[in-house]
DNA sequence: CTCCTTAAGTTATAAAATTCACATGCTAGA
DNA sequence: TCTAGCATGTGAATTTTATAACTTAAGGAG
């Protein structure tokens, strides 16, 4: 199987293209060009074509891409042609928001278990889910075949939670705690850092002010 | 002022170094080497030194960096030597979580106004803040000198909110809605996409499975 | 005071990602 | 059927970013 490595930036953009295609599809658009996608998501047309080229040929020369088809392909590539059960640790405000976040459901993600070690939170309902004690995680993972966990706990607790997840067979972790997790090779980890992008903004605003001097 | 362009990846890492330094400082560590920072945040030592080199010389050869000093420098560079008042639109679960997120406060960000157009939400309290109608935004921006806005509304409403923010003088936007915003040049926009990183994980898990075949 | 170790700062090299430019091939219209 | 126009796919060129190798300087031991 000849598979040259795909840059992560390409996968990121593919995810964005995919969601944009969903929007086009909802609006009844049937055909789209690389240029239109590019404009819609804010990259160059060449970038769009190059990104897609990693995975095959999906368009028709002189015409463009069939929206429905390309949407299906992109979702397939991203692994979104199936439902992904997720377990989430941390039933604070962020955990609550993630549980109720529509953007997950609409892309095939479903949170099947919410856990916390705070007795005050255990037993509470988040939508149809009940917050469970950590000890229940193994059972829920097994029952639903979950492979991915989400961490939405304070930074001090994140490493411990991550270790527990790995111990119980999870293969990938989406970490919202602002710390670098130390995990065995083979475990996929991605961090979503809520304040880093904000600090990029303040950096740029500061730079802008400086340039005016 | 000779200022060569700083890669955004460098700024991103600088933000991460900075937070790691805060952690070291809290733990009473006084000196740190590029190698230790590197290990702590998961990059190479050369990367750390190279990143810092964009901004000056902060260490002592043969010794390392003074934690407190480097922390102060990184915060200064990122523009975090001042308080940043923020306005937030969208008082849903995500908006609520962002308002109460400690990671913002601890880095000098303070949400000074929360807005929504949903009558059911207006008037409600989030901590000490009251959810206000959109029309109050200009006043709050002026009063606090806010330059940055956060968008935490559903994707359909995001563009409109962004336009309103720009109209009222905001210069930078942190957008949590999964759509690309179309804004005039000069307005700084960064998107935090809650599901993109998740889709990178599913992509990688799928790839991993495929490789086993 | 000198040597040795350490680690920052810097230059050079390599790798990676993006852009460019063009050839290919499809569609529609005459 | 032929031609013109258009948008894809792709290989090459460029730019950007990261790694590695080297130089410089500080501090401590003898």
Coordinates of C-alpha atoms (C1' of nucleotides) in Angstrom, one line a residue:
Chain A
X1 CA 0.0 0.0 0.0
X2 CA 1.7 3.1 -1.3
X3 CA 0.7 5.9 1.1
X4 CA 2.9 8.9 1.3
X5 CA 2.5 10.8 4.6
X6 CA -0.2 13.4 4.7
X7 CA 0.7 16.6 6.4
X8 CA -1.5 17.4 9.4
X9 CA -2.3 20.8 8.0
X10 CA -3.8 19.0 5.1
X11 CA -6.0 16.9 7.3
X12 CA -7.0 20.0 9.2
X13 CA -8.0 21.7 6.0
X14 CA -9.8 18.7 4.8
X15 CA -12.0 18.8 7.9
X16 CA -12.8 22.4 7.1
X17 CA -13.5 21.7 3.5
X18 CA -15.8 18.9 4.5
X19 CA -17.8 21.1 6.8
X20 CA -18.0 23.8 4.1
X21 CA -19.3 21.2 1.7
X22 CA -22.0 20.3 4.1
X23 CA -23.1 23.9 4.2
X24 CA -23.1 24.0 0.4
X25 CA -25.1 20.8 0.2
X26 CA -27.7 22.1 2.7
X27 CA -28.0 25.2 0.5
X28 CA -28.7 23.0 -2.5
X29 CA -25.4 23.7 -4.3
X30 CA -24.6 20.7 -6.6
X31 CA -21.2 21.7 -8.1
X32 CA -18.3 23.6 -6.7
X33 CA -14.8 24.6 -8.0
X34 CA -11.6 24.6 -6.1
X35 CA -11.7 28.4 -6.3
X36 CA -15.1 28.6 -4.7
X37 CA -14.1 26.3 -1.9
X38 CA -10.9 28.2 -1.4
X39 CA -12.8 31.5 -1.1
X40 CA -15.3 29.9 1.2
X41 CA -12.8 28.7 3.7
X42 CA -10.0 31.2 3.2
X43 CA -7.2 29.4 1.4
X44 CA -5.8 29.4 -2.1
X45 CA -7.3 27.3 -4.9
X46 CA -4.1 25.5 -5.5
X47 CA -4.0 24.5 -1.9
X48 CA -7.4 23.0 -2.1
X49 CA -6.5 20.9 -5.2
X50 CA -3.2 19.9 -3.7
X51 CA -4.8 18.8 -0.5
X52 CA -7.4 16.7 -2.3
X53 CA -4.7 15.2 -4.5
X54 CA -3.2 13.4 -1.6
X55 CA -6.3 11.2 -1.6
X56 CA -7.3 10.8 -5.2
X57 CA -9.0 12.5 -8.1
X58 CA -12.5 13.7 -7.1
X59 CA -13.3 16.4 -9.7
X60 CA -14.1 16.8 -13.3
X61 CA -11.8 19.0 -15.4
X62 CA -13.5 22.0 -16.8
X63 CA -16.4 21.5 -14.4
X64 CA -15.4 21.2 -10.7
X65 CA -16.5 18.9 -8.0
X66 CA -19.8 17.3 -7.3
X67 CA -20.7 18.6 -3.9
X68 CA -22.5 15.5 -2.6
X69 CA -19.7 13.2 -3.8
X70 CA -16.9 15.2 -2.5
X71 CA -18.6 15.6 0.8
X72 CA -19.0 11.9 1.0
X73 CA -15.3 11.3 0.1
X74 CA -14.0 13.8 2.6
X75 CA -16.0 12.3 5.4
X76 CA -14.9 8.9 4.4
X77 CA -11.2 9.9 4.4
X78 CA -11.6 11.5 7.8
X79 CA -13.2 8.4 9.1
X80 CA -16.6 10.0 9.5
X81 CA -18.5 7.4 7.6
X82 CA -19.1 5.8 11.0
X83 CA -20.4 6.9 14.4
X84 CA -17.7 7.6 17.0
X85 CA -18.6 7.0 20.6
X86 CA -16.7 9.3 22.9
X87 CA -16.1 9.3 26.7
X88 CA -15.6 12.6 28.4
X89 CA -14.0 13.3 31.8
X90 CA -14.8 16.5 33.6
X91 CA -18.4 17.6 34.2
X92 CA -17.6 21.3 34.8
X93 CA -18.9 24.1 32.6
X94 CA -16.6 23.2 29.8
X95 CA -17.6 19.5 29.9
X96 CA -21.2 20.5 30.0
X97 CA -20.8 22.7 26.9
X98 CA -19.0 19.9 25.1
X99 CA -21.7 17.4 25.9
X100 CA -24.3 19.6 24.5
X101 CA -22.2 20.9 21.5
X102 CA -24.1 20.3 18.3
X103 CA -21.0 20.4 16.2
X104 CA -20.0 17.0 17.5
X105 CA -23.3 15.2 16.8
X106 CA -23.6 16.7 13.3
X107 CA -20.2 15.1 12.4
X108 CA -20.9 11.7 13.8
X109 CA -19.5 12.0 17.3
X110 CA -21.6 10.9 20.2
X111 CA -20.6 11.3 23.8
X112 CA -21.6 8.0 25.5
X113 CA -20.2 8.6 29.0
X114 CA -19.4 11.6 31.2
X115 CA -17.3 11.1 34.3
X116 CA -16.1 13.1 37.2
X117 CA -14.6 12.4 40.6
X118 CA -16.5 15.2 42.3
X119 CA -19.3 13.7 44.4
X120 CA -21.3 16.9 44.0
X121 CA -21.4 16.3 40.2
X122 CA -21.9 12.6 40.1
X123 CA -25.5 11.6 39.5
X124 CA -26.3 14.9 37.8
X125 CA -27.9 14.8 34.4
X126 CA -26.4 16.4 31.3
X127 CA -29.1 15.9 28.7
X128 CA -29.8 12.2 28.7
X129 CA -26.5 11.3 30.3
X130 CA -25.8 10.9 33.9
X131 CA -22.5 11.9 35.3
X132 CA -20.7 8.8 36.5
X133 CA -17.8 8.1 38.8
X134 CA -14.5 7.4 37.2
X135 CA -14.7 3.7 38.1
X136 CA -17.5 3.2 35.7
X137 CA -15.4 4.2 32.7
X138 CA -14.0 0.8 31.8
X139 CA -17.5 -0.6 31.6
X140 CA -18.8 2.2 29.4
X141 CA -15.8 2.0 27.1
X142 CA -16.3 -1.7 26.7
X143 CA -20.0 -1.5 26.2
X144 CA -19.8 1.2 23.5
X145 CA -16.5 0.3 22.0
X146 CA -15.2 3.8 22.6
X147 CA -11.6 4.5 21.4
X148 CA -11.5 8.3 22.0
X149 CA -11.6 10.2 25.2
X150 CA -12.0 13.9 25.9
X151 CA -10.4 15.6 28.8
X152 CA -12.1 18.7 30.3
X153 CA -10.7 18.8 33.7
X154 CA -8.4 21.3 35.5
X155 CA -4.8 21.1 34.4
X156 CA -3.5 19.5 37.6
X157 CA -5.8 16.5 37.1
X158 CA -5.3 16.1 33.3
X159 CA -2.3 13.7 33.4
X160 CA -3.9 11.4 35.8
X161 CA -7.1 11.2 33.8
X162 CA -5.1 10.6 30.6
X163 CA -3.2 7.7 32.2
X164 CA -6.5 6.2 33.4
X165 CA -7.9 6.5 29.9
X166 CA -4.9 4.8 28.3
X167 CA -5.0 2.1 31.0
X168 CA -8.5 1.4 30.0
X169 CA -7.8 1.0 26.3
X170 CA -8.5 4.4 24.8
X171 CA -6.3 5.1 21.8
X172 CA -6.8 8.8 21.3
X173 CA -7.3 11.8 23.5
X174 CA -8.6 15.2 22.8
X175 CA -7.2 17.4 25.6
X176 CA -8.8 20.7 26.6
X177 CA -6.6 21.1 29.7
X178 CA -3.7 23.5 29.1
X179 CA -0.9 21.1 29.8
X180 CA 1.3 18.8 27.7
X181 CA 0.3 15.2 28.4
X182 CA 3.0 12.6 28.7
X183 CA 1.7 9.4 27.1
X184 CA 3.1 6.2 25.6
X185 CA 3.9 6.2 21.9
X186 CA 1.0 5.1 19.8
X187 CA -1.6 7.1 21.7
X188 CA -2.9 9.9 19.6
X189 CA -3.2 13.2 21.5
X190 CA -4.3 16.6 20.3
X191 CA -4.7 19.6 22.4
X192 CA -7.4 22.3 22.1
X193 CA -6.1 25.3 23.8
X194 CA -8.7 27.9 24.5
X195 CA -6.3 30.7 25.3
X196 CA -3.4 30.2 22.9
X197 CA -5.3 31.7 19.9
X198 CA -6.3 34.6 22.1
X199 CA -2.6 35.2 22.9
X200 CA -1.9 35.2 19.2
X201 CA -4.4 37.9 18.8
X202 CA -2.9 40.0 21.6
X203 CA 0.6 39.4 20.1
X204 CA -0.6 40.7 16.8
X205 CA -2.4 43.6 18.2
X206 CA 0.7 44.6 20.1
X207 CA 2.8 44.2 17.0
X208 CA 0.3 46.4 15.1
X209 CA 0.5 49.1 17.6
X210 CA 4.3 48.9 17.6
X211 CA 4.4 49.3 13.8
X212 CA 2.5 52.5 14.0
X213 CA 5.2 54.2 16.1
Chain B
X1 CA 12.8 49.0 13.7
X2 CA 14.1 45.9 12.0
X3 CA 11.5 43.2 12.7
X4 CA 11.6 40.1 10.6
X5 CA 8.3 38.3 10.4
X6 CA 7.7 35.8 13.2
X7 CA 6.0 32.6 12.2
X8 CA 2.6 32.0 13.8
X9 CA 3.8 28.6 14.9
X10 CA 6.5 30.4 16.9
X11 CA 4.0 32.6 18.6
X12 CA 1.8 29.6 19.4
X13 CA 4.7 27.8 21.0
X14 CA 5.8 31.0 22.8
X15 CA 2.3 31.0 24.4
X16 CA 2.8 27.4 25.5
X17 CA 6.3 28.0 26.8
X18 CA 5.0 31.0 28.8
X19 CA 2.3 28.9 30.5
X20 CA 4.8 26.2 31.2
X21 CA 7.1 28.7 32.8
X22 CA 4.2 29.8 35.0
X23 CA 3.9 26.3 36.2
X24 CA 7.6 26.0 36.9
X25 CA 7.5 29.3 38.7
X26 CA 4.7 28.2 40.9
X27 CA 6.7 25.1 41.7
X28 CA 9.6 27.2 42.9
X29 CA 11.9 26.4 40.0
X30 CA 14.3 29.3 39.4
X31 CA 16.4 28.2 36.4
X32 CA 15.5 26.1 33.4
X33 CA 17.3 25.0 30.2
X34 CA 16.0 24.9 26.7
X35 CA 16.1 21.2 27.0
X36 CA 13.9 21.1 30.0
X37 CA 11.3 23.5 28.5
X38 CA 11.4 21.3 25.4
X39 CA 10.7 18.2 27.3
X40 CA 8.0 19.9 29.3
X41 CA 6.0 21.0 26.3
X42 CA 7.0 18.4 23.8
X43 CA 9.2 20.1 21.2
X44 CA 13.0 20.0 20.5
X45 CA 15.5 22.1 22.4
X46 CA 16.7 23.7 19.2
X47 CA 13.2 24.8 18.5
X48 CA 12.9 26.5 21.9
X49 CA 16.1 28.4 21.4
X50 CA 15.2 29.3 17.8
X51 CA 11.8 30.6 18.9
X52 CA 13.2 32.7 21.6
X53 CA 15.9 34.0 19.3
X54 CA 13.3 35.9 17.3
X55 CA 12.8 38.2 20.2
X56 CA 16.2 38.6 21.8
X57 CA 18.7 36.9 24.2
X58 CA 17.1 35.9 27.4
X59 CA 19.4 33.2 28.8
X60 CA 22.9 32.7 30.2
X61 CA 25.2 30.4 28.3
X62 CA 26.2 27.4 30.3
X63 CA 23.4 28.1 32.8
X64 CA 20.0 28.4 31.2
X65 CA 17.1 30.8 31.7
X66 CA 15.9 32.5 34.8
X67 CA 12.4 31.3 35.1
X68 CA 10.9 34.5 36.5
X69 CA 12.6 36.7 34.0
X70 CA 11.8 34.5 31.0
X71 CA 8.2 34.3 32.1
X72 CA 8.0 38.1 32.3
X73 CA 9.6 38.5 28.9
X74 CA 7.3 35.9 27.2
X75 CA 4.3 37.6 28.7
X76 CA 5.5 41.0 27.6
X77 CA 6.1 39.7 24.0
X78 CA 2.6 38.2 23.9
X79 CA 1.2 41.5 25.1
X80 CA 0.2 40.0 28.4
X81 CA 1.7 42.6 30.5
X82 CA -1.6 44.3 30.5
X83 CA -5.2 43.3 31.2
X84 CA -7.3 42.6 28.1
X85 CA -11.0 43.3 28.4
X86 CA -13.1 41.0 26.2
X87 CA -16.6 41.0 25.0
X88 CA -18.4 37.8 24.3
X89 CA -21.4 37.1 22.2
X90 CA -23.5 34.0 22.8
X91 CA -24.7 33.0 26.2
X92 CA -25.3 29.4 25.5
X93 CA -23.4 26.6 27.2
X94 CA -20.2 27.3 25.4
X95 CA -20.4 31.0 26.2
X96 CA -21.1 30.2 29.8
X97 CA -18.1 27.9 29.9
X98 CA -15.9 30.5 28.4
X99 CA -17.1 33.1 30.9
X100 CA -16.2 31.0 33.8
X101 CA -13.0 29.5 32.2
X102 CA -10.1 30.1 34.6
X103 CA -7.5 29.9 31.9
X104 CA -8.5 33.3 30.6
X105 CA -8.3 35.1 33.9
X106 CA -5.0 33.6 34.9
X107 CA -3.5 35.1 31.7
X108 CA -4.8 38.5 32.0
X109 CA -8.0 38.3 30.0
X110 CA -11.3 39.5 31.5
X111 CA -14.7 39.2 30.0
X112 CA -16.4 42.5 30.6
X113 CA -19.6 42.0 28.6
X114 CA -21.7 39.0 27.5
X115 CA -24.4 39.6 24.9
X116 CA -27.1 37.6 23.3
X117 CA -30.2 38.3 21.2
X118 CA -32.2 35.6 22.9
X119 CA -34.8 37.3 25.2
X120 CA -34.8 34.2 27.3
X121 CA -31.1 34.6 28.1
X122 CA -30.9 38.4 28.4
X123 CA -30.9 39.4 32.1
X124 CA -29.5 36.1 33.3
X125 CA -26.4 36.2 35.4
X126 CA -23.1 34.5 34.5
X127 CA -21.0 35.0 37.6
X128 CA -21.0 38.7 38.2
X129 CA -22.0 39.5 34.7
X130 CA -25.5 40.0 33.3
X131 CA -26.3 38.9 29.8
X132 CA -27.1 42.0 27.8
X133 CA -28.9 42.6 24.6
X134 CA -26.7 43.2 21.6
X135 CA -27.5 46.9 21.4
X136 CA -25.5 47.4 24.6
X137 CA -22.3 46.3 23.1
X138 CA -21.1 49.7 21.7
X139 CA -21.4 51.1 25.2
X140 CA -19.6 48.3 26.9
X141 CA -16.8 48.4 24.3
X142 CA -16.3 52.1 24.8
X143 CA -16.5 52.0 28.6
X144 CA -13.9 49.2 28.9
X145 CA -11.8 50.0 25.9
X146 CA -12.3 46.4 24.6
X147 CA -10.5 45.6 21.3
X148 CA -11.2 41.8 21.2
X149 CA -14.4 39.9 20.8
X150 CA -15.3 36.3 21.2
X151 CA -18.0 34.6 19.2
X152 CA -19.8 31.7 20.7
X153 CA -23.0 31.6 18.7
X154 CA -24.3 29.0 16.3
X155 CA -22.6 29.1 12.9
X156 CA -25.5 30.7 11.0
X157 CA -25.3 33.8 13.3
X158 CA -21.6 34.1 13.4
X159 CA -21.0 36.3 10.4
X160 CA -23.6 38.8 11.5
X161 CA -22.2 39.0 14.9
X162 CA -18.7 39.5 13.5
X163 CA -19.9 42.3 11.3
X164 CA -21.5 44.0 14.2
X165 CA -18.3 43.6 16.3
X166 CA -16.2 45.2 13.5
X167 CA -18.7 48.0 13.1
X168 CA -18.3 48.8 16.7
X169 CA -14.6 49.1 16.6
X170 CA -13.3 45.7 17.7
X171 CA -10.0 44.8 16.0
X172 CA -9.7 41.1 16.7
X173 CA -12.0 38.2 16.9
X174 CA -11.8 34.8 18.5
X175 CA -14.3 32.7 16.7
X176 CA -15.7 29.4 18.1
X177 CA -18.3 29.0 15.4
X178 CA -17.3 26.5 12.8
X179 CA -17.5 28.8 9.8
X180 CA -15.0 31.0 8.0
X181 CA -15.7 34.6 8.7
X182 CA -15.5 37.2 5.9
X183 CA -14.1 40.4 7.4
X184 CA -12.2 43.4 6.2
X185 CA -8.4 43.3 6.0
X186 CA -6.8 44.5 9.2
X187 CA -9.2 42.6 11.4
X188 CA -7.4 39.8 13.2
X189 CA -9.4 36.6 13.3
X190 CA -8.6 33.2 14.7
X191 CA -10.8 30.2 14.8
X192 CA -11.0 27.7 17.6
X193 CA -12.6 24.7 16.1
X194 CA -13.8 22.2 18.6
X195 CA -14.3 19.3 16.2
X196 CA -11.4 19.7 13.7
X197 CA -8.9 18.2 16.1
X198 CA -11.3 15.4 16.8
X199 CA -11.4 14.6 13.1
X200 CA -7.7 14.6 13.0
X201 CA -7.9 11.9 15.6
X202 CA -10.4 9.8 13.7
X203 CA -8.3 10.3 10.5
X204 CA -5.3 8.9 12.3
X205 CA -7.2 6.1 13.9
X206 CA -8.5 5.1 10.5
X207 CA -5.1 5.3 9.0
X208 CA -3.7 3.2 11.8
X209 CA -6.3 0.5 11.2
X210 CA -5.6 0.6 7.5
X211 CA -1.9 0.0 8.1
X212 CA -2.6 -3.1 10.0
X213 CA -4.2 -4.7 7.0
Chain C
dC1 C1' 44.3 31.5 36.8
dT2 C1' 43.3 27.8 33.6
dC3 C1' 40.7 24.1 32.0
dC4 C1' 36.5 21.7 31.5
dT5 C1' 31.7 21.3 31.3
dT6 C1' 27.5 23.1 30.1
dA7 C1' 24.0 25.4 27.6
dA8 C1' 22.7 29.5 24.9
dG9 C1' 22.9 31.7 20.5
dT10 C1' 23.8 31.3 15.5
dT11 C1' 24.8 29.6 11.1
dA12 C1' 24.2 26.1 7.8
dT13 C1' 21.6 22.3 6.2
dA14 C1' 17.7 19.7 5.4
dA15 C1' 12.9 19.0 5.1
dA16 C1' 8.4 20.4 4.4
dA17 C1' 4.7 23.1 2.8
dT18 C1' 2.9 26.3 -0.4
dT19 C1' 2.6 28.5 -4.7
dC20 C1' 3.1 28.7 -9.5
dA21 C1' 2.4 27.4 -14.1
dC22 C1' 1.0 24.4 -17.4
dA23 C1' -0.6 20.3 -19.6
dT24 C1' -4.7 17.4 -19.6
dG25 C1' -9.3 16.5 -20.4
dC26 C1' -14.2 17.7 -20.0
dT27 C1' -18.4 20.5 -21.6
dA28 C1' -21.0 23.3 -24.4
dG29 C1' -21.9 25.7 -28.4
dA30 C1' -21.6 26.5 -33.2
Chain D
dT1 C1' -17.4 17.2 -35.4
dC2 C1' -14.6 20.8 -34.2
dT3 C1' -13.3 24.7 -31.4
dA4 C1' -13.1 27.6 -27.4
dG5 C1' -13.2 28.0 -22.7
dC6 C1' -12.7 26.3 -18.2
dA7 C1' -11.1 23.9 -14.1
dT8 C1' -8.7 19.9 -12.6
dG9 C1' -4.5 17.5 -11.5
dT10 C1' 0.6 17.7 -11.2
dG11 C1' 5.5 18.5 -11.4
dA12 C1' 8.7 22.1 -10.6
dA13 C1' 10.1 26.3 -8.2
dT14 C1' 9.9 28.9 -4.3
dT15 C1' 9.3 29.9 0.2
dT16 C1' 9.0 28.7 4.8
dT17 C1' 10.0 26.0 8.7
dA18 C1' 12.6 22.8 11.4
dT19 C1' 16.7 20.2 12.5
dA20 C1' 21.4 19.8 13.1
dA21 C1' 26.0 21.4 13.8
dC22 C1' 28.9 24.7 15.5
dT23 C1' 30.6 28.8 18.1
dT24 C1' 30.6 31.5 22.1
dA25 C1' 30.3 32.5 26.8
dA26 C1' 29.5 31.5 31.6
dG27 C1' 30.6 29.1 35.9
dG28 C1' 32.9 25.9 38.8
dA29 C1' 36.7 22.8 40.1
dG30 C1' 41.4 22.1 40.6

